[in-house]
Coordinates of C-alpha atoms and ligand atoms in Angstrom, one line a residue:
I27 CA -9.3 -29.3 26.0
K28 CA -10.7 -27.1 28.7
N29 CA -10.7 -23.4 27.5
I30 CA -11.6 -22.3 24.1
A31 CA -11.9 -19.0 22.3
V32 CA -13.9 -17.7 19.3
F33 CA -13.2 -14.8 17.0
T34 CA -14.3 -13.3 13.8
S35 CA -11.9 -11.9 11.3
G36 CA -11.9 -10.2 7.8
G37 CA -15.0 -8.9 6.3
D38 CA -18.3 -9.4 8.3
S39 CA -21.0 -11.6 7.0
P40 CA -24.6 -12.2 8.1
G41 CA -24.7 -15.3 10.2
M42 CA -21.4 -14.7 12.0
N43 CA -23.4 -14.0 15.2
A44 CA -25.3 -17.1 15.0
A45 CA -21.9 -19.0 14.5
I46 CA -20.5 -17.3 17.8
R47 CA -23.6 -18.2 19.5
A48 CA -23.3 -21.9 18.3
V49 CA -19.7 -22.0 19.5
V50 CA -20.2 -20.5 22.8
R51 CA -23.3 -22.6 23.8
T52 CA -21.7 -25.8 22.5
G53 CA -18.6 -25.1 24.5
L54 CA -20.8 -24.6 27.7
Y55 CA -22.8 -27.8 26.9
Y56 CA -19.5 -29.6 27.0
Q57 CA -18.4 -27.9 30.1
L58 CA -15.7 -25.9 28.6
N59 CA -14.7 -22.3 29.6
V60 CA -15.5 -20.1 26.5
F61 CA -13.7 -16.7 25.6
G62 CA -14.5 -14.1 23.0
I63 CA -11.7 -12.4 21.3
Q64 CA -12.5 -8.8 20.0
R65 CA -11.7 -7.6 16.5
G66 CA -10.0 -10.9 15.3
Y67 CA -6.4 -11.2 15.3
D68 CA -5.9 -7.5 16.5
G69 CA -7.6 -8.4 19.8
M70 CA -5.7 -11.5 20.1
V71 CA -2.3 -9.7 19.8
N72 CA -3.5 -7.0 22.2
G73 CA -5.2 -9.4 24.8
D74 CA -8.6 -8.2 24.1
I75 CA -10.1 -11.4 25.5
F76 CA -13.1 -11.9 27.8
P77 CA -15.2 -14.7 29.2
M78 CA -18.5 -15.5 27.6
D79 CA -21.5 -17.2 29.0
A80 CA -25.0 -18.4 27.6
K81 CA -26.4 -14.9 28.2
S82 CA -23.6 -13.1 26.3
V83 CA -24.9 -14.7 23.0
A84 CA -28.6 -14.2 23.9
N85 CA -30.7 -12.5 21.2
I86 CA -28.0 -12.4 18.5
I87 CA -29.1 -15.3 16.2
Q88 CA -31.1 -12.7 14.1
R89 CA -28.5 -9.9 13.9
G90 CA -26.2 -9.1 11.1
G91 CA -22.6 -8.1 11.7
T92 CA -20.6 -9.6 14.5
I93 CA -20.9 -8.8 18.2
L94 CA -17.1 -9.7 18.5
K95 CA -16.3 -7.0 15.9
T96 CA -13.8 -7.8 13.1
A97 CA -10.6 -6.4 11.6
R98 CA -8.0 -7.0 9.0
S99 CA -4.8 -7.2 11.3
Q100 CA -1.4 -6.0 10.0
E101 CA 0.4 -7.0 13.1
F102 CA -0.7 -10.6 13.0
R103 CA 1.0 -11.0 9.6
T104 CA 4.4 -10.6 11.3
T105 CA 6.1 -13.4 13.1
E106 CA 6.6 -11.0 16.0
G107 CA 2.8 -10.3 16.1
R108 CA 1.9 -13.9 16.0
K109 CA 4.2 -14.5 18.9
K110 CA 2.5 -11.8 20.9
A111 CA -0.9 -13.2 20.1
Y112 CA 0.3 -16.8 21.3
E113 CA 1.6 -15.3 24.6
Q114 CA -1.8 -13.6 25.2
I115 CA -3.9 -16.8 24.6
K116 CA -1.5 -18.7 26.9
K117 CA -2.1 -16.1 29.6
F118 CA -5.8 -17.1 29.5
N119 CA -5.0 -20.8 29.3
I120 CA -6.8 -21.1 26.0
D121 CA -6.1 -24.4 24.5
G122 CA -8.4 -24.4 21.4
L123 CA -9.5 -21.6 19.0
V124 CA -12.5 -21.3 16.6
A125 CA -11.8 -18.8 13.8
I126 CA -14.7 -17.4 11.7
G127 CA -13.8 -15.8 8.5
G128 CA -12.6 -16.2 4.9
D129 CA -9.3 -16.9 3.1
G130 CA -7.2 -14.2 5.0
T131 CA -8.4 -15.5 8.3
F132 CA -7.4 -19.2 7.4
T133 CA -4.1 -18.1 5.9
G134 CA -3.3 -16.5 9.3
A135 CA -4.5 -19.5 11.1
A136 CA -2.4 -21.9 9.3
K137 CA 0.8 -19.8 9.9
F138 CA -0.2 -19.6 13.6
I139 CA -0.5 -23.5 13.9
E140 CA 2.9 -23.8 11.9
E141 CA 4.7 -21.7 14.5
H142 CA 2.9 -22.4 17.7
D143 CA 1.2 -25.4 19.4
I144 CA -2.5 -24.4 19.3
P145 CA -5.4 -26.3 17.6
V146 CA -7.5 -23.9 15.5
M147 CA -10.7 -24.9 13.6
G148 CA -12.2 -22.6 11.1
L149 CA -15.8 -21.7 10.0
P150 CA -16.3 -20.3 6.6
G151 CA -17.7 -16.7 7.2
T152 CA -17.7 -14.6 4.0
I153 CA -20.4 -13.5 1.7
D154 CA -18.3 -14.4 -1.3
N155 CA -18.7 -18.0 -1.1
D156 CA -15.1 -18.3 -2.4
L157 CA -13.8 -21.1 -0.2
A158 CA -13.3 -24.6 -1.2
G159 CA -14.5 -27.4 1.1
T160 CA -18.1 -26.0 1.5
D161 CA -21.1 -25.8 -0.8
F162 CA -21.9 -22.5 0.9
T163 CA -20.3 -20.1 3.2
I164 CA -22.1 -18.5 6.1
G165 CA -23.5 -15.2 4.8
Y166 CA -23.7 -16.0 1.1
D167 CA -27.4 -16.9 1.1
T168 CA -28.3 -13.7 2.9
A169 CA -26.2 -11.7 0.5
I170 CA -27.7 -13.2 -2.7
N171 CA -31.1 -12.6 -1.3
T172 CA -30.4 -8.9 -0.7
V173 CA -28.9 -8.6 -4.2
I174 CA -32.1 -10.0 -5.7
N175 CA -34.4 -7.8 -3.6
A176 CA -32.4 -4.7 -4.7
V177 CA -32.3 -5.8 -8.5
D178 CA -36.1 -6.5 -8.4
K179 CA -36.6 -2.9 -7.4
I180 CA -34.2 -1.6 -10.1
R181 CA -36.0 -3.7 -12.6
D182 CA -39.1 -1.8 -12.0
T183 CA -37.4 1.4 -13.2
A184 CA -35.7 -0.5 -16.0
E185 CA -39.1 -1.8 -17.2
S186 CA -40.9 1.5 -16.8
H187 CA -38.2 3.4 -18.7
D188 CA -37.1 0.8 -21.2
R189 CA -33.6 1.0 -19.7
L190 CA -30.5 -1.2 -19.6
F191 CA -29.0 -1.3 -16.1
I192 CA -25.4 -2.5 -15.4
I193 CA -25.3 -3.4 -11.7
E194 CA -22.3 -4.1 -9.7
V195 CA -22.2 -6.6 -7.0
M196 CA -19.5 -7.7 -4.5
G197 CA -16.9 -10.4 -5.2
R198 CA -13.3 -9.4 -5.2
D199 CA -11.9 -12.7 -6.6
S200 CA -15.3 -14.5 -7.3
G201 CA -18.4 -14.3 -9.3
L202 CA -20.6 -16.5 -7.2
I203 CA -22.7 -13.6 -6.0
A204 CA -23.2 -12.4 -9.6
L205 CA -23.9 -16.0 -10.8
R206 CA -26.7 -17.0 -8.6
S207 CA -28.3 -13.4 -8.3
G208 CA -28.1 -13.3 -12.1
I209 CA -30.1 -16.5 -12.5
G210 CA -32.5 -15.3 -9.7
T211 CA -33.3 -12.0 -11.3
G212 CA -33.4 -13.2 -14.8
A213 CA -30.3 -11.1 -15.9
E214 CA -29.4 -10.7 -19.5
A215 CA -25.8 -11.6 -18.9
I216 CA -23.3 -11.6 -16.0
L217 CA -19.5 -10.6 -16.1
I218 CA -17.4 -12.4 -13.5
P219 CA -13.6 -12.7 -12.7
E220 CA -13.6 -16.4 -13.6
S221 CA -14.2 -15.7 -17.2
S222 CA -12.5 -13.2 -19.5
T223 CA -14.7 -13.0 -22.5
D224 CA -17.8 -11.8 -20.7
S225 CA -17.9 -8.3 -22.3
K226 CA -17.6 -9.7 -25.9
A227 CA -20.4 -12.1 -25.1
L228 CA -22.5 -9.2 -23.7
L229 CA -22.0 -7.0 -26.7
E230 CA -22.9 -10.0 -29.0
K231 CA -26.0 -10.7 -27.0
L232 CA -27.1 -7.1 -27.2
A233 CA -26.5 -7.0 -31.0
H234 CA -28.2 -10.4 -31.9
G235 CA -30.5 -11.1 -28.9
R236 CA -34.2 -10.7 -28.6
K237 CA -35.4 -7.3 -29.6
D238 CA -38.6 -7.3 -28.0
K239 CA -37.3 -6.9 -24.4
S240 CA -38.0 -3.6 -22.8
S241 CA -35.8 -3.8 -19.7
K242 CA -32.3 -5.4 -19.6
I243 CA -30.3 -6.2 -16.5
V244 CA -26.5 -7.0 -16.6
L245 CA -24.8 -8.1 -13.2
V246 CA -21.0 -7.4 -13.0
A247 CA -18.9 -8.7 -10.1
E248 CA -16.6 -6.1 -8.8
G249 CA -13.5 -8.2 -9.3
D250 CA -14.2 -8.6 -13.0
E251 CA -11.0 -8.1 -14.9
E252 CA -12.6 -6.1 -17.6
G253 CA -13.4 -3.3 -15.2
G254 CA -16.4 -2.5 -13.0
A255 CA -19.8 -1.5 -13.9
F256 CA -18.9 2.0 -15.1
A257 CA -16.1 0.5 -17.5
I258 CA -18.7 -2.0 -19.0
A259 CA -21.3 0.8 -19.3
E260 CA -18.8 2.8 -21.4
L261 CA -18.3 -0.1 -23.8
V262 CA -22.1 -0.6 -24.1
K263 CA -22.8 3.2 -24.6
E264 CA -20.2 3.3 -27.3
K265 CA -21.6 0.4 -29.2
F266 CA -25.3 1.2 -28.6
P267 CA -25.7 4.8 -28.1
N268 CA -29.4 4.4 -28.5
Y269 CA -29.7 2.4 -25.2
D270 CA -30.8 4.4 -22.2
T271 CA -27.9 2.9 -20.0
R272 CA -27.5 3.3 -16.3
V273 CA -25.2 2.1 -13.6
S274 CA -26.0 1.0 -10.1
V275 CA -23.2 -0.1 -7.6
L276 CA -24.9 -2.0 -4.7
G277 CA -21.9 -1.8 -2.2
H278 CA -22.0 -2.7 1.4
I279 CA -25.8 -3.3 1.8
Q280 CA -24.7 -6.8 0.6
R281 CA -22.8 -7.4 3.8
G282 CA -25.4 -6.4 6.3
G283 CA -28.9 -7.3 7.6
S284 CA -30.5 -10.0 9.3
P285 CA -29.4 -13.5 8.1
T286 CA -31.7 -15.9 6.3
C287 CA -32.8 -19.1 7.9
M288 CA -30.4 -21.0 5.7
D289 CA -27.5 -19.0 7.0
R290 CA -28.6 -19.3 10.6
V291 CA -28.9 -23.1 10.4
L292 CA -25.7 -23.5 8.5
A293 CA -23.9 -21.3 11.2
S294 CA -25.4 -23.4 13.9
R295 CA -24.6 -26.7 12.5
L296 CA -20.9 -25.7 11.7
G297 CA -20.5 -23.9 15.1
V298 CA -21.5 -27.1 17.0
A299 CA -19.2 -29.2 14.7
A300 CA -16.2 -26.8 15.3
V301 CA -16.3 -27.3 19.1
E302 CA -16.8 -31.1 18.7
A303 CA -13.8 -31.2 16.3
L304 CA -11.5 -29.5 18.9
L305 CA -12.7 -32.1 21.5
D306 CA -11.9 -34.8 18.9
N307 CA -8.3 -33.3 18.8
R308 CA -8.6 -32.0 15.3
R309 CA -6.8 -28.8 14.1
G310 CA -5.9 -26.8 11.1
E311 CA -9.2 -27.5 9.2
M312 CA -12.2 -25.5 8.0
I313 CA -15.5 -27.0 8.6
G314 CA -17.9 -26.9 5.8
L315 CA -21.0 -28.6 4.4
I316 CA -20.8 -30.7 1.3
N317 CA -24.0 -32.2 -0.1
G318 CA -25.6 -31.8 3.4
D319 CA -22.9 -33.5 5.4
I320 CA -20.2 -32.0 7.5
A321 CA -16.8 -32.0 5.8
F322 CA -13.2 -31.0 6.9
T323 CA -10.8 -29.4 4.7
P324 CA -7.2 -28.2 5.6
F325 CA -6.8 -24.5 5.6
S326 CA -4.4 -24.8 2.8
K327 CA -6.9 -26.3 0.6
A328 CA -9.9 -24.2 1.7
I329 CA -8.2 -21.0 0.7
K330 CA -7.4 -22.3 -2.8
H331 CA -10.8 -21.6 -4.3
I332 CA -9.9 -21.9 -7.9
D333 CA -13.3 -22.3 -9.6
S334 CA -16.2 -23.2 -7.5
L335 CA -18.8 -22.2 -10.2
T336 CA -21.2 -25.0 -10.2
P337 CA -20.9 -26.4 -13.8
G338 CA -23.8 -25.5 -15.7
L339 CA -25.0 -22.5 -13.9
L340 CA -23.3 -20.0 -16.3
K341 CA -24.9 -21.8 -19.2
I342 CA -28.3 -21.4 -17.5
V343 CA -27.9 -17.5 -17.5
N344 CA -27.6 -17.8 -21.4
I345 CA -30.2 -20.3 -22.0
L346 CA -33.0 -18.5 -20.0
S347 CA -32.3 -14.7 -20.7
Ligands
F6P24 O1 -14.8 -10.4 1.3 C1 -16.1 -10.1 1.2 C2 -15.9 -8.7 0.3 O2 -17.3 -8.4 0.2 C3 -15.4 -8.6 -1.2 O3 -16.3 -9.2 -2.0 C4 -15.2 -7.2 -1.1 O4 -14.3 -6.9 -2.2 C5 -14.7 -6.9 0.2 O5 -15.4 -7.8 1.1 C6 -14.8 -5.5 0.5 O6 -14.2 -5.3 1.8 P1 -14.0 -3.9 2.6 O7 -15.5 -3.4 2.8 O8 -13.7 -4.5 4.1 O9 -13.1 -3.2 2.1

């Protein structure tokens, strides 16, 4: 392997820049030529590929977003699009790729490897933490810290006005942001896609739980099947018309901002490991960290996050609230 390229794809996450930096600097350390691809698979299809050096990744470890930009490419979903992408990377003699993203990114990468002879290694970059094969994804720690800072502020108003706040957090298919943020903010309850009886449990809790509480916080993951925060608020208002209930949707503030030290270190470790894995002739795997050690998981398994809720965490919410 002599020429590698790095790209980010799907939703951005804090720490992607730290990962790009690690890949570029490790590539240079091993005397490879390193290229950047703009806007993920879209840039690959269109040949938006440029050489990178140590300076091109200076002063980015602390920045949110991704300097390479990102996109969800429609064209790359087609056989024709992937063929165009392969022709482009061959033009630049690229013989190894590092993809930073989530399940959509790895689904695309798996197809690409199936159809064309190109090694790809993946780094888990998503705030959702919804990938198998890593304890934490790059961006998750920053996102949950953003959530707890926001919820702490909302708690002030909830406490001052004796209110119940239903707060919606991100997580299209996964309740992991809601779960850890819920524990970290002392939430009354959390509602997540992995469990279908949460609203019943919430109503029960409100009916029979402690009566001496002045403020109440409920976290709802956006992907919860019982509806988002507004739908849950309607249920609560109907049953408990005396509660002063409010809704707050945190939205994209969860995706931005300077990455935490945990995310920067995770991104740096995984970035180094990705380049070393390409040099070891590995392909088709996501690199993660399990119990502190580097772990390799085939793309097909990494995207099959079924239920990575750490056993016991949900119980903790109930015991402690
Ligand atoms: O994949 C991360 C995520 O934050 C999901 O939780 C959320 O549903 C989605 O991105 C929103 O993506 P976008 O802002 O690109 O529509």
